[in-house]
mmCIF file of C-alpha atoms and ligand atoms in Angstrom:
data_model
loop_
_atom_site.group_PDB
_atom_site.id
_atom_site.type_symbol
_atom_site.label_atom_id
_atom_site.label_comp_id
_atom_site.label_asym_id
_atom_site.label_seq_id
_atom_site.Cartn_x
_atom_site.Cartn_y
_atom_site.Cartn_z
ATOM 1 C CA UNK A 27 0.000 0.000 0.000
ATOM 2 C CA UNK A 28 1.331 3.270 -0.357
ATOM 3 C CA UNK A 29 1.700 5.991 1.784
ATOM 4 C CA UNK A 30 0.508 9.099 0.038
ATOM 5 C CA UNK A 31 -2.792 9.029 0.463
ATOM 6 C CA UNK A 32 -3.805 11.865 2.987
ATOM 7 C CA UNK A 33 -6.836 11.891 3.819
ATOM 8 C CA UNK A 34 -8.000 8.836 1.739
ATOM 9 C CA UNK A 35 -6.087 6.613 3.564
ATOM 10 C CA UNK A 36 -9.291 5.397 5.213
ATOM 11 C CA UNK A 37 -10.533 4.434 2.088
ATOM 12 C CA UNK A 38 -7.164 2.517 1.255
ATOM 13 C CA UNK A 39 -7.291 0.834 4.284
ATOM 14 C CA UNK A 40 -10.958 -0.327 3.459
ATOM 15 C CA UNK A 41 -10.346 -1.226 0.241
ATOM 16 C CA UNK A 42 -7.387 -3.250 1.735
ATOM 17 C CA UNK A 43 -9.510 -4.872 4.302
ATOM 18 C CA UNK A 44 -12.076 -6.004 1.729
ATOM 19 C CA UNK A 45 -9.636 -7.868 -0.383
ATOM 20 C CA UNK A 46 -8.062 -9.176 2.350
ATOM 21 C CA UNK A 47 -10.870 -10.763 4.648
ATOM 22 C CA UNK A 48 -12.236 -12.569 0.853
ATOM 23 C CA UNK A 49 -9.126 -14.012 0.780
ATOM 24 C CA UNK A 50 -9.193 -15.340 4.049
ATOM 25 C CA UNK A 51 -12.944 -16.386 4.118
ATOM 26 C CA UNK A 52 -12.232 -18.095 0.609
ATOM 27 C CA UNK A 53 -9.143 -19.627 2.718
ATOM 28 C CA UNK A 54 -11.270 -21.226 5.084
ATOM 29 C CA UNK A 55 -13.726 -22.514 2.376
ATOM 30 C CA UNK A 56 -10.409 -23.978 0.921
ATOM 31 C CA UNK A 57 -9.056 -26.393 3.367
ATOM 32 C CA UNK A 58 -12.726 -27.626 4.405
ATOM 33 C CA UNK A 59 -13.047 -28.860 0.704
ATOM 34 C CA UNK A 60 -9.188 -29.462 -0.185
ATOM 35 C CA UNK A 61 -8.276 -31.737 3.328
ATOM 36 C CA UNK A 62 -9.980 -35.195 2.930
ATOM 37 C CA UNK A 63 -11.445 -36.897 6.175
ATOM 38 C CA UNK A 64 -11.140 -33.481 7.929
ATOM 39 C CA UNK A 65 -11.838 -33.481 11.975
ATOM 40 C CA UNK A 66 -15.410 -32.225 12.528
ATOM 41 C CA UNK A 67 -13.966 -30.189 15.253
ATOM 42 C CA UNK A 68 -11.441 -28.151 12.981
ATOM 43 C CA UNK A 69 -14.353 -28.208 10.147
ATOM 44 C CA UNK A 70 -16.629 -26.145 12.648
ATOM 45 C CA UNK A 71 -13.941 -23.852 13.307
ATOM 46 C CA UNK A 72 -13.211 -22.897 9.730
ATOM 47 C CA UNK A 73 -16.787 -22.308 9.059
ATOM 48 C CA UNK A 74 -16.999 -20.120 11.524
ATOM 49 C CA UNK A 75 -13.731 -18.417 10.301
ATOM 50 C CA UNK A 76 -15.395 -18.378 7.185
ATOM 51 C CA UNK A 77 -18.668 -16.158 8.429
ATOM 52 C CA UNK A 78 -16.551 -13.948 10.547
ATOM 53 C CA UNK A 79 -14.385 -13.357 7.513
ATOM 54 C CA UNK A 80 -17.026 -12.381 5.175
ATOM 55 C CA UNK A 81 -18.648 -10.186 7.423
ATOM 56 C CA UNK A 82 -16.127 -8.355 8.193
ATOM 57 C CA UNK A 83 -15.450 -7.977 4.186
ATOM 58 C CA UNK A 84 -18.707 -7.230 4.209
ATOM 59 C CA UNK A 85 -18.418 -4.508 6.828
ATOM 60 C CA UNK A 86 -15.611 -2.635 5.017
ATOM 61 C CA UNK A 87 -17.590 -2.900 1.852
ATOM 62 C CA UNK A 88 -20.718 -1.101 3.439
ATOM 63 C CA UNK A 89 -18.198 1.633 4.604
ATOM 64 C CA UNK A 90 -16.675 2.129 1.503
ATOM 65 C CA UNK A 91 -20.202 3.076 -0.129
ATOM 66 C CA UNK A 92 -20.667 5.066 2.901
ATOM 67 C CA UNK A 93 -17.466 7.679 2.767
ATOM 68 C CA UNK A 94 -16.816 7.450 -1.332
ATOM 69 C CA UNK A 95 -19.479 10.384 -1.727
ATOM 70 C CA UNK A 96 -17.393 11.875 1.190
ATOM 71 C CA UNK A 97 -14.301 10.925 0.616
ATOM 72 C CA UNK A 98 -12.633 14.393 0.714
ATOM 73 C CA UNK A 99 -13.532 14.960 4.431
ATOM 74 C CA UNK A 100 -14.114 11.845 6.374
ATOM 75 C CA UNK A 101 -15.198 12.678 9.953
ATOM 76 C CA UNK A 102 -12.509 11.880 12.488
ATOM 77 C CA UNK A 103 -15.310 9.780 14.477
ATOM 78 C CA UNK A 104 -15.200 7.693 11.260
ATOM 79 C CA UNK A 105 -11.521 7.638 10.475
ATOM 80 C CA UNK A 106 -11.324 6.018 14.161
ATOM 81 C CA UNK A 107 -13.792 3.487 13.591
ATOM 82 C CA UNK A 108 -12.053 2.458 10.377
ATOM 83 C CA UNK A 109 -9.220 2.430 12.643
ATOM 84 C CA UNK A 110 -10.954 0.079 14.713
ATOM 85 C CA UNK A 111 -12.235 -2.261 12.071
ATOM 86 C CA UNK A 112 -8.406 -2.382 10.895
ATOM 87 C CA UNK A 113 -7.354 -3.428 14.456
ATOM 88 C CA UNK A 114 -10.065 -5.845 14.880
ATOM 89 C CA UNK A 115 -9.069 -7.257 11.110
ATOM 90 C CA UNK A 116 -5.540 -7.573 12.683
ATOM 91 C CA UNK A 117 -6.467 -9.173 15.494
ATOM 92 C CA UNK A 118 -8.500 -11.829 13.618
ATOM 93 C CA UNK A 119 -5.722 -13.068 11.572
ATOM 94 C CA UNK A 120 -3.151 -13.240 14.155
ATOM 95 C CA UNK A 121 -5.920 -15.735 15.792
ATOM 96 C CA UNK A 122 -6.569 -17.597 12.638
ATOM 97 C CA UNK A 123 -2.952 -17.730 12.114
ATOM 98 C CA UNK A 124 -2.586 -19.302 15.276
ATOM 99 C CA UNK A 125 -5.471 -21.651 15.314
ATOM 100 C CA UNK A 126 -3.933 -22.786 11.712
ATOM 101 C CA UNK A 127 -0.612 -23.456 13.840
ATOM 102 C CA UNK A 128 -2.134 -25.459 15.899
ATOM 103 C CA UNK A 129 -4.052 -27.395 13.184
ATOM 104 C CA UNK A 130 -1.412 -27.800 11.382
ATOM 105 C CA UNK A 131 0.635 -29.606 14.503
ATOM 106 C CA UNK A 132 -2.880 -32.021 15.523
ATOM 107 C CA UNK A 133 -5.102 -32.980 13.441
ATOM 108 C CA UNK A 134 -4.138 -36.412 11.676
ATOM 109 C CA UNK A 135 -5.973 -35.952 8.739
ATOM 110 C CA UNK A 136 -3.790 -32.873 7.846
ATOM 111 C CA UNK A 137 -0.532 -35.033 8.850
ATOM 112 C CA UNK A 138 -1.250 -37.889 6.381
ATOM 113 C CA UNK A 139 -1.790 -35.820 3.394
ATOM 114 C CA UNK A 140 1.215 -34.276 2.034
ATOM 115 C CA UNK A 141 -1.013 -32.040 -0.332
ATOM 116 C CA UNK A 142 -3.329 -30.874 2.395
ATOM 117 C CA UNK A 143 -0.370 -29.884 4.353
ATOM 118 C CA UNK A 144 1.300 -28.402 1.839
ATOM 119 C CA UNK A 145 -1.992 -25.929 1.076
ATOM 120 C CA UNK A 146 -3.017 -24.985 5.175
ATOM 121 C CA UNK A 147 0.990 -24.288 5.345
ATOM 122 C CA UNK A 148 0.548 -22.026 2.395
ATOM 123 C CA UNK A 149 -2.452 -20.233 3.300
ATOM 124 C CA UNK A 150 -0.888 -19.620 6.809
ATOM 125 C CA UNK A 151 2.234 -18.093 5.360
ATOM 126 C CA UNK A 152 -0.157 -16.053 3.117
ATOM 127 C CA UNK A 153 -1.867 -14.416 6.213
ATOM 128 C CA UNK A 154 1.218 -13.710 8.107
ATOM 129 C CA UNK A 155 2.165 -11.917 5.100
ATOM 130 C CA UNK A 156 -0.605 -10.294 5.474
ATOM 131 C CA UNK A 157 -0.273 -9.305 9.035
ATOM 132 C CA UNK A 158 3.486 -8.503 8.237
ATOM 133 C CA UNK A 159 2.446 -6.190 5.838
ATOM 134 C CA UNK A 160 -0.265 -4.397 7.202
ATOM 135 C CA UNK A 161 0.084 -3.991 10.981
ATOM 136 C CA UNK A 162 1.720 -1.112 12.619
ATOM 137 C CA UNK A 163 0.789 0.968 9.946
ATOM 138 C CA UNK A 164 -2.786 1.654 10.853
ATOM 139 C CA UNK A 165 -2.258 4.860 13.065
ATOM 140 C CA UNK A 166 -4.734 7.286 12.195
ATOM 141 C CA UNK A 167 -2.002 10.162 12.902
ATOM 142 C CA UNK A 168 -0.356 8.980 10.303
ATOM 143 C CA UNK A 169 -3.312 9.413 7.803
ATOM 144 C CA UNK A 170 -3.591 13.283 9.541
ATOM 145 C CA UNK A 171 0.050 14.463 9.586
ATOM 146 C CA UNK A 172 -0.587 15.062 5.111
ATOM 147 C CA UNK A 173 -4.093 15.738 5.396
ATOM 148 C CA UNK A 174 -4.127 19.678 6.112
ATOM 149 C CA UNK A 175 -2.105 20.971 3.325
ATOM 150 C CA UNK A 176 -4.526 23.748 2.878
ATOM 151 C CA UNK A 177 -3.609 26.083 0.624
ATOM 152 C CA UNK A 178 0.509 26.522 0.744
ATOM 153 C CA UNK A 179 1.468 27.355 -2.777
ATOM 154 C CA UNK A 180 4.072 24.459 -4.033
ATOM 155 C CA UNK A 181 7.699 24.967 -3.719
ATOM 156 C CA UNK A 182 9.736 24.551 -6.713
ATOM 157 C CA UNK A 183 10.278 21.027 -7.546
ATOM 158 C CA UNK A 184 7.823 19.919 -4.600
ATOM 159 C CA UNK A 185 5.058 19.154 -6.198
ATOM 160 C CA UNK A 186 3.385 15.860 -5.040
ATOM 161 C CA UNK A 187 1.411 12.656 -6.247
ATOM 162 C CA UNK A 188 -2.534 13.748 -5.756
ATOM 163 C CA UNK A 189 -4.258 11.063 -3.987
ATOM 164 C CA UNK A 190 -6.485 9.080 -6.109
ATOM 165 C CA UNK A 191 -10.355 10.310 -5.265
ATOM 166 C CA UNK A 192 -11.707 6.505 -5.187
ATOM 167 C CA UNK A 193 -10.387 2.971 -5.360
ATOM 168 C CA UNK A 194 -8.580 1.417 -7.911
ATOM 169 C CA UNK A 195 -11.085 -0.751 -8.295
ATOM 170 C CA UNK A 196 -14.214 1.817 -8.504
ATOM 171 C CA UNK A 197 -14.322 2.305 -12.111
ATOM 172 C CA UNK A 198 -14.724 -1.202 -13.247
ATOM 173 C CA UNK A 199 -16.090 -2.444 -15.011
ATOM 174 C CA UNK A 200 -15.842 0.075 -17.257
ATOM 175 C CA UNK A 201 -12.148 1.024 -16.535
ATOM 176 C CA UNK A 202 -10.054 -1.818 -14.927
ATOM 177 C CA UNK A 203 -8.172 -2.210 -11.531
ATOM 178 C CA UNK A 204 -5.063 -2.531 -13.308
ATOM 179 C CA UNK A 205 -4.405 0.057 -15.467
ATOM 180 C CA UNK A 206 -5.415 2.786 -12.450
ATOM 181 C CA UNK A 207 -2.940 0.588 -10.617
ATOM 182 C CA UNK A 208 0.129 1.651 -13.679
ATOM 183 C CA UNK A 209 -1.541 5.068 -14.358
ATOM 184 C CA UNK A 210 -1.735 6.488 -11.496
ATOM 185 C CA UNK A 211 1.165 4.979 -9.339
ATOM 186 C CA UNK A 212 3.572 4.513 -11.808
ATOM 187 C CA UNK A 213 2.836 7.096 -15.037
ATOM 188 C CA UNK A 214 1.235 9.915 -13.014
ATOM 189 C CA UNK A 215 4.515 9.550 -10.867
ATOM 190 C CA UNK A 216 6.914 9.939 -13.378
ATOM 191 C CA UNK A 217 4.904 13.604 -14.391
ATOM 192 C CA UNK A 218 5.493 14.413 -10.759
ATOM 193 C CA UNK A 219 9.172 13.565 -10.564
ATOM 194 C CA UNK A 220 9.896 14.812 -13.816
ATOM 195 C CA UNK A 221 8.071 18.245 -12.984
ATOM 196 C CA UNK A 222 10.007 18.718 -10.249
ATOM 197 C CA UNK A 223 13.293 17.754 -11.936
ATOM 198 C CA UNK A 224 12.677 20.505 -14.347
ATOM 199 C CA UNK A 225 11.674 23.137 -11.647
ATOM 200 C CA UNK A 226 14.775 22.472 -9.887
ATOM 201 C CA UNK A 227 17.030 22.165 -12.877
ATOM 202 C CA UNK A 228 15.553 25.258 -14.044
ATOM 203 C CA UNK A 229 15.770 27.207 -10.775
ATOM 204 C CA UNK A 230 19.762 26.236 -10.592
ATOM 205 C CA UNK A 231 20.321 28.380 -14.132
ATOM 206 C CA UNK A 232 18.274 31.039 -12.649
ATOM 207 C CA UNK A 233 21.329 31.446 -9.900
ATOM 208 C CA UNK A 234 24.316 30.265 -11.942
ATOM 209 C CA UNK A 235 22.767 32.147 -15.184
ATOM 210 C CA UNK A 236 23.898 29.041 -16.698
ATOM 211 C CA UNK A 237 21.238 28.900 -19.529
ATOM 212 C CA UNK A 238 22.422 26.354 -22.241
ATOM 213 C CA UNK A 239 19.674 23.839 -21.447
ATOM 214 C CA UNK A 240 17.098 25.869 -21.485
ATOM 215 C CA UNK A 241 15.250 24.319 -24.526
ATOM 216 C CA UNK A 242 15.304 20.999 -23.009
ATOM 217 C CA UNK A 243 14.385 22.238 -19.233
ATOM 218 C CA UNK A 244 11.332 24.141 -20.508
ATOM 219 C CA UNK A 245 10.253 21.038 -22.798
ATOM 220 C CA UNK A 246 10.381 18.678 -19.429
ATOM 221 C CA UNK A 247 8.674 21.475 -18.358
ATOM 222 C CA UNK A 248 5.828 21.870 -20.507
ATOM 223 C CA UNK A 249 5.936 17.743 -20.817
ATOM 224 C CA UNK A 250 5.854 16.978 -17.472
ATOM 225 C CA UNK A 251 4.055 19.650 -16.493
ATOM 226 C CA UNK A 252 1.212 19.113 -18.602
ATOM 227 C CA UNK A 253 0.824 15.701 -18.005
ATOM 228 C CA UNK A 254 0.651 16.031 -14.073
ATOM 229 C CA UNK A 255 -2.111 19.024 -13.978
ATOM 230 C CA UNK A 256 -3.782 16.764 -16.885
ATOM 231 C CA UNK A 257 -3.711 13.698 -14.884
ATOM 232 C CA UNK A 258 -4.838 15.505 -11.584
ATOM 233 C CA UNK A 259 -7.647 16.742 -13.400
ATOM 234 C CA UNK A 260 -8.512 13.311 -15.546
ATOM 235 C CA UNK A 261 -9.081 11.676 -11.794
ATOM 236 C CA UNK A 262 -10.988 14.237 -10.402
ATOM 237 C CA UNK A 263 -13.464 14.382 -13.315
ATOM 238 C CA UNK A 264 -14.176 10.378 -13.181
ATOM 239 C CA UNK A 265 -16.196 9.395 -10.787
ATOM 240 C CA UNK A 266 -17.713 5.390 -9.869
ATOM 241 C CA UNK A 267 -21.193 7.805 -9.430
ATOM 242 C CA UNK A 268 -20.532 9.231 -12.908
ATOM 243 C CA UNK A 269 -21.763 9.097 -16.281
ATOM 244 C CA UNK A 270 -25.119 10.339 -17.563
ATOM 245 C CA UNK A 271 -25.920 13.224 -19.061
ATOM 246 C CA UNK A 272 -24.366 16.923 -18.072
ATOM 247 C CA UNK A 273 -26.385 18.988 -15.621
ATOM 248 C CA UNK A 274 -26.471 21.869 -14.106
ATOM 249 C CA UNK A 275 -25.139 25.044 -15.219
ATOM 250 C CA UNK A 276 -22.218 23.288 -16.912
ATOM 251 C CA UNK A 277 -24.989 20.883 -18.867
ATOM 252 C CA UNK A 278 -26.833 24.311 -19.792
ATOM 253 C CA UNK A 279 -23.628 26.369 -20.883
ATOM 254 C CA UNK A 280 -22.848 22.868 -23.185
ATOM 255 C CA UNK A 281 -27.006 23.350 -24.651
ATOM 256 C CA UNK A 282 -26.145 26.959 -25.359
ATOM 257 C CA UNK A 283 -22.600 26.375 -27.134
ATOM 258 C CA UNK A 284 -22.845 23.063 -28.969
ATOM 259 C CA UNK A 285 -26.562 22.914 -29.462
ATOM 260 C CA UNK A 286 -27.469 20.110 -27.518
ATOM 261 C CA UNK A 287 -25.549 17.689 -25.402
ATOM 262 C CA UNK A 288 -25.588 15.035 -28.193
ATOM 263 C CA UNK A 289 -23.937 17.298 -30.712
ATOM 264 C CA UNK A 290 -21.202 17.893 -28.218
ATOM 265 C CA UNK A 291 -21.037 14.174 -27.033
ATOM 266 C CA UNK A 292 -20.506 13.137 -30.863
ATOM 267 C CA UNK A 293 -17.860 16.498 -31.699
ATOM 268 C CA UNK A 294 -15.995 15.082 -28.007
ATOM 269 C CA UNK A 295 -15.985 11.684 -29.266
ATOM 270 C CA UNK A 296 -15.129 12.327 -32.644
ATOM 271 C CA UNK A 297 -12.145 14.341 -31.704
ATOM 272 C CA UNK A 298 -10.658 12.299 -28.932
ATOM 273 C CA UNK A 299 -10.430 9.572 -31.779
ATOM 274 C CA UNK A 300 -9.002 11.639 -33.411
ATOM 275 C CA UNK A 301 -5.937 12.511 -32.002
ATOM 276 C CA UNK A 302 -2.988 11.890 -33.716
ATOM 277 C CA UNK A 303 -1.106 9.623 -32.177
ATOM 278 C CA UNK A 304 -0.865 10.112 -27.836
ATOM 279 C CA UNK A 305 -3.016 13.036 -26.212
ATOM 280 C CA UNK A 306 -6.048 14.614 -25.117
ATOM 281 C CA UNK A 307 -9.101 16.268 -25.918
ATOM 282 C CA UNK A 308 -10.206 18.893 -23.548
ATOM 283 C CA UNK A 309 -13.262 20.639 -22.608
ATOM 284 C CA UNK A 310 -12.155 24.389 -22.170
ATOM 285 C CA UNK A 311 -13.748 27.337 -20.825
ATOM 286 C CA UNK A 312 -13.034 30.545 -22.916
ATOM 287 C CA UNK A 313 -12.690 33.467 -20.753
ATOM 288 C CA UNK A 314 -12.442 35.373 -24.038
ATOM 289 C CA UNK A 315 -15.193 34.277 -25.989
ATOM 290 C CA UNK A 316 -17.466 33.496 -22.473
ATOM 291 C CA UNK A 317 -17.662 30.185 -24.999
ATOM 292 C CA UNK A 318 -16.991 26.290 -24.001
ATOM 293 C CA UNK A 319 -14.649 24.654 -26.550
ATOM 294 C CA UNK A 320 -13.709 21.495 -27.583
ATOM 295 C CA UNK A 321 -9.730 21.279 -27.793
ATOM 296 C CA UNK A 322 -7.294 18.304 -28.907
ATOM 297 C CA UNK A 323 -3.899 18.506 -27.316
ATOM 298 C CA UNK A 324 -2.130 16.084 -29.534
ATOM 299 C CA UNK A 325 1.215 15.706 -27.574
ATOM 300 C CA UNK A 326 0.422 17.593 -24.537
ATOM 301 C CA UNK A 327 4.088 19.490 -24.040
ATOM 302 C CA UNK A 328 3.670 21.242 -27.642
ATOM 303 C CA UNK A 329 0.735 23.042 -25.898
ATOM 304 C CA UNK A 330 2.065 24.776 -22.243
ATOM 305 C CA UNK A 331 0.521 23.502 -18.780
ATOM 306 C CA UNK A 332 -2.692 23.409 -19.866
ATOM 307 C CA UNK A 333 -3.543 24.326 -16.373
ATOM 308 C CA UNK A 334 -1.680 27.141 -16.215
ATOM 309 C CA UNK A 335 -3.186 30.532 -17.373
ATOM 310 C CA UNK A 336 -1.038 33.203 -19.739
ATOM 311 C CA UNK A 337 -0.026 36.049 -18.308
ATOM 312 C CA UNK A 338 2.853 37.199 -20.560
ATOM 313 C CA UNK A 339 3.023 36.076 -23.775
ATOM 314 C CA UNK A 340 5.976 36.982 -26.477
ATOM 315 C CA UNK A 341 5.046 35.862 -30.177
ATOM 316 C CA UNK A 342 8.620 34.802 -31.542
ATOM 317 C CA UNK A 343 6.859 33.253 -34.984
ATOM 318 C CA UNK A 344 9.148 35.134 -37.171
ATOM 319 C CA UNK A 345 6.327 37.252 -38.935
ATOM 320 C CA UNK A 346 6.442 39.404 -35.466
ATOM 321 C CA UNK A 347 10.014 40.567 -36.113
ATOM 322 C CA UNK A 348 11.086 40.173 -39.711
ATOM 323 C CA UNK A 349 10.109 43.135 -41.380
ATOM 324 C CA UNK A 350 12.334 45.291 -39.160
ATOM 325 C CA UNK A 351 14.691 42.795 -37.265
ATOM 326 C CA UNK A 352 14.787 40.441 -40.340
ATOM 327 C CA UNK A 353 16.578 37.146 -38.629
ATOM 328 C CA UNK A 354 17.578 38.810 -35.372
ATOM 329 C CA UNK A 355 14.704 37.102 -33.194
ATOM 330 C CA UNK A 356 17.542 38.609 -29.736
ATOM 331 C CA UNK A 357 17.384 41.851 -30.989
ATOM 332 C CA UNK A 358 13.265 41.661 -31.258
ATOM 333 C CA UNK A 359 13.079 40.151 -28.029
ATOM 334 C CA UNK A 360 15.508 43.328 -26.293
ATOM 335 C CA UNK A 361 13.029 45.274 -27.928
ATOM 336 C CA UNK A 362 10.079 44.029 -27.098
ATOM 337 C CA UNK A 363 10.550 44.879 -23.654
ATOM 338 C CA UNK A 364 10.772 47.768 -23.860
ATOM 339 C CA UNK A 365 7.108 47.915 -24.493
ATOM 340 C CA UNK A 366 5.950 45.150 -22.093
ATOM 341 C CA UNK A 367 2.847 46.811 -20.791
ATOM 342 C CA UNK A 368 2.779 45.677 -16.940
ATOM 343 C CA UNK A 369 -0.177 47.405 -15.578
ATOM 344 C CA UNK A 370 -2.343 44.990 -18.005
ATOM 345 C CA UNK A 371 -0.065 42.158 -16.658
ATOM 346 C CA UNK A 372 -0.814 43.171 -13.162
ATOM 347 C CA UNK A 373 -4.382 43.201 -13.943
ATOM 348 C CA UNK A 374 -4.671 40.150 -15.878
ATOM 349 C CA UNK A 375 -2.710 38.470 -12.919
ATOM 350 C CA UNK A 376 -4.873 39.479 -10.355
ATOM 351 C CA UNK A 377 -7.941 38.333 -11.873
ATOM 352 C CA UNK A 378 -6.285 34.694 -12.381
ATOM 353 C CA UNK A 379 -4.507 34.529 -9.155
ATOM 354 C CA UNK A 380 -7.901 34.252 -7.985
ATOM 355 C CA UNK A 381 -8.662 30.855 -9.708
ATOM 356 C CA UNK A 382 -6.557 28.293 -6.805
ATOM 357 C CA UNK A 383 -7.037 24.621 -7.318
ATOM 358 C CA UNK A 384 -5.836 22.480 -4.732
ATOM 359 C CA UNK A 385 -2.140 22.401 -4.516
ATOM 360 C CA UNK A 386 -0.383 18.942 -5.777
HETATM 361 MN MN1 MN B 25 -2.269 9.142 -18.935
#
């Protein structure tokens, strides 16, 4: 499991606790119907095993539907009863763990058949793995100490993995367990560290005025960059409660730009097809045009942040410069600051600064 889930790790931990206890309930159905001539004594004990085990899946299941539609601010009173249920889950494996021991070391019909031993011995090592693991990791301060990041702006090169909103598993079956499993843990990482290598890389010329990278920095940049706001956003805006029609004032705006929701469902479609090769299509809200758009973003780092809102732009094509500085784009660019009108900056800037998305 890993460890950057903030205020989600109650979810994680249910999720976990869900797998785990149908695993150990299927366990217990196991070596009743694997371990010929079993004791009637031992075959009472797994059944009951067996109920405890799926109720307790069961339990963690009912929470999950319970804090998903909450699952960006849990209540502490129920962030210490999935503390609990974790505890409890703990303490019911050490048991069965234990009981299997002893199993293992009397019962005769076990003894005198190498392939029944060989399985309880398995599914024994299984749950200590389990309990290995997974205990000592349940403190709730632990799910607290990343939880308040409230606004702080992000350092340079500290930007961070954003939680996943829902379980792996919540999208199925229409997208599967595994590929959140890559996307997010693995590709959505490799945005964040490569971010971050850029920001610091690029931060180090600042000081040394050491520029000769500069091209590549700003395309890690832009890359990176890109596909980490991208990716934070793509999660948020999938939900296991999703799909349907839009509504609201969002499903309204969509009527009054495209039509009707079909004609933008079929222009969406038909341009995320579309894309050459890897990259997006993006819904985009024109604070120009007071218009929705429809964009493609075929490779994402030919197109900025996409997050990110212009405050400063210099036009280098060489139709900006050519009549008067012919190939000289450096002597443009001296010039053109020269007339860099800051007040409009300022005022552009102020109006955007507003816009804050959670940090990550
Ligand atoms: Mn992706």
């Amino acid at each position: 499991m890993l460890y950057i889930y903030g205020k989600y790790m109650p979810l994680r931990w249910l999720e976990e606790v869900q797998r785990w206890k149908q695993q150990e309930a299927g366990h217990a159905l196991l070596i009743q119907q694997t371990v010929p001539g079993l004791e009637p004594e031992y075959v009472k004990l797994l059944k009951e095993w067996q109920e405890v085990f799926t109720a307790t899946g069961q339990c963690a299941a009912t929470w999950i539907r319970e804090l998903l539609p909450i699952a960006k601010s849990i209540p502490p009173k129920a962030a210490q009863q999935v503390e609990e249920l974790v505890k409890n889950s703990l303490a019911q494996t050490r048991e069965f763990v234990a009981q299997l021991d002893k199993m293992l070391k009397n019962s005769a019909a076990i003894a005198k058949n190498p392939v029944s031993r060989t399985i309880v011995q398995h599914i024994k090592e299984e749950s200590e793995k389990n309990l290995k693991e997974l205990a000592g990791k349940t403190k709730l301060t632990e799910w607290e100490l990343r939880d308040d990041k409230s606004a702080q702006p992000v350092p340079v090169g500290g930007h961070t993995l954003p939680p996943l909103p829902y379980a792996y598993d919540a999208l199925e079956p229409y997208i599967d367990e595994d590929t959140m499993r890559v996307h997010h843990d693995i590709l959505h990482k490799n945005y964040v560290n490569g971010l971050n290598k850029a920001e610091t890389e690029l931060q180090q010329s600042r000081k040394t005025g050491d520029f000769e990278l500069v091209k590549h920095w700003e395309r890690e940049l832009a890359f990176n960059g890109a596909g980490h706001y991208l990716h934070t956003l793509f999660w948020d805006t999938m939900s296991p409660q999703g799909g349907g029609a839009a509504v609201g004032p969002i499903g309204n705006q969509i009527e009054h730009d495209f039509g009707s929701y079909d004609a933008f469902k079929r222009q969406f479609s038909q341009a995320a097809e579309k894309v050459e090769g890897g990259g997006w299509t993006i819904l985009v809200w024109s604070p120009r045009s007071h218009r929705l758009e429809i964009l493609q973003a075929e490779k994402h780092q030919n197109l900025s942040q996409w997050d990110a809102i212009p405050l400063l732009p210099i036009d280098v094509w060489e139709h900006s410069y050519y009549l008067k500085h012919q190939n000289k784009r450096a002597d443009y660019i001296k010039d053109w600051w020269r007339v860099v009108n800051w007040p409009y900056v300022n005022e552009r800037f102020l109006k955007a600064s507003k816009l804050q998305w959670v940090p990550y």
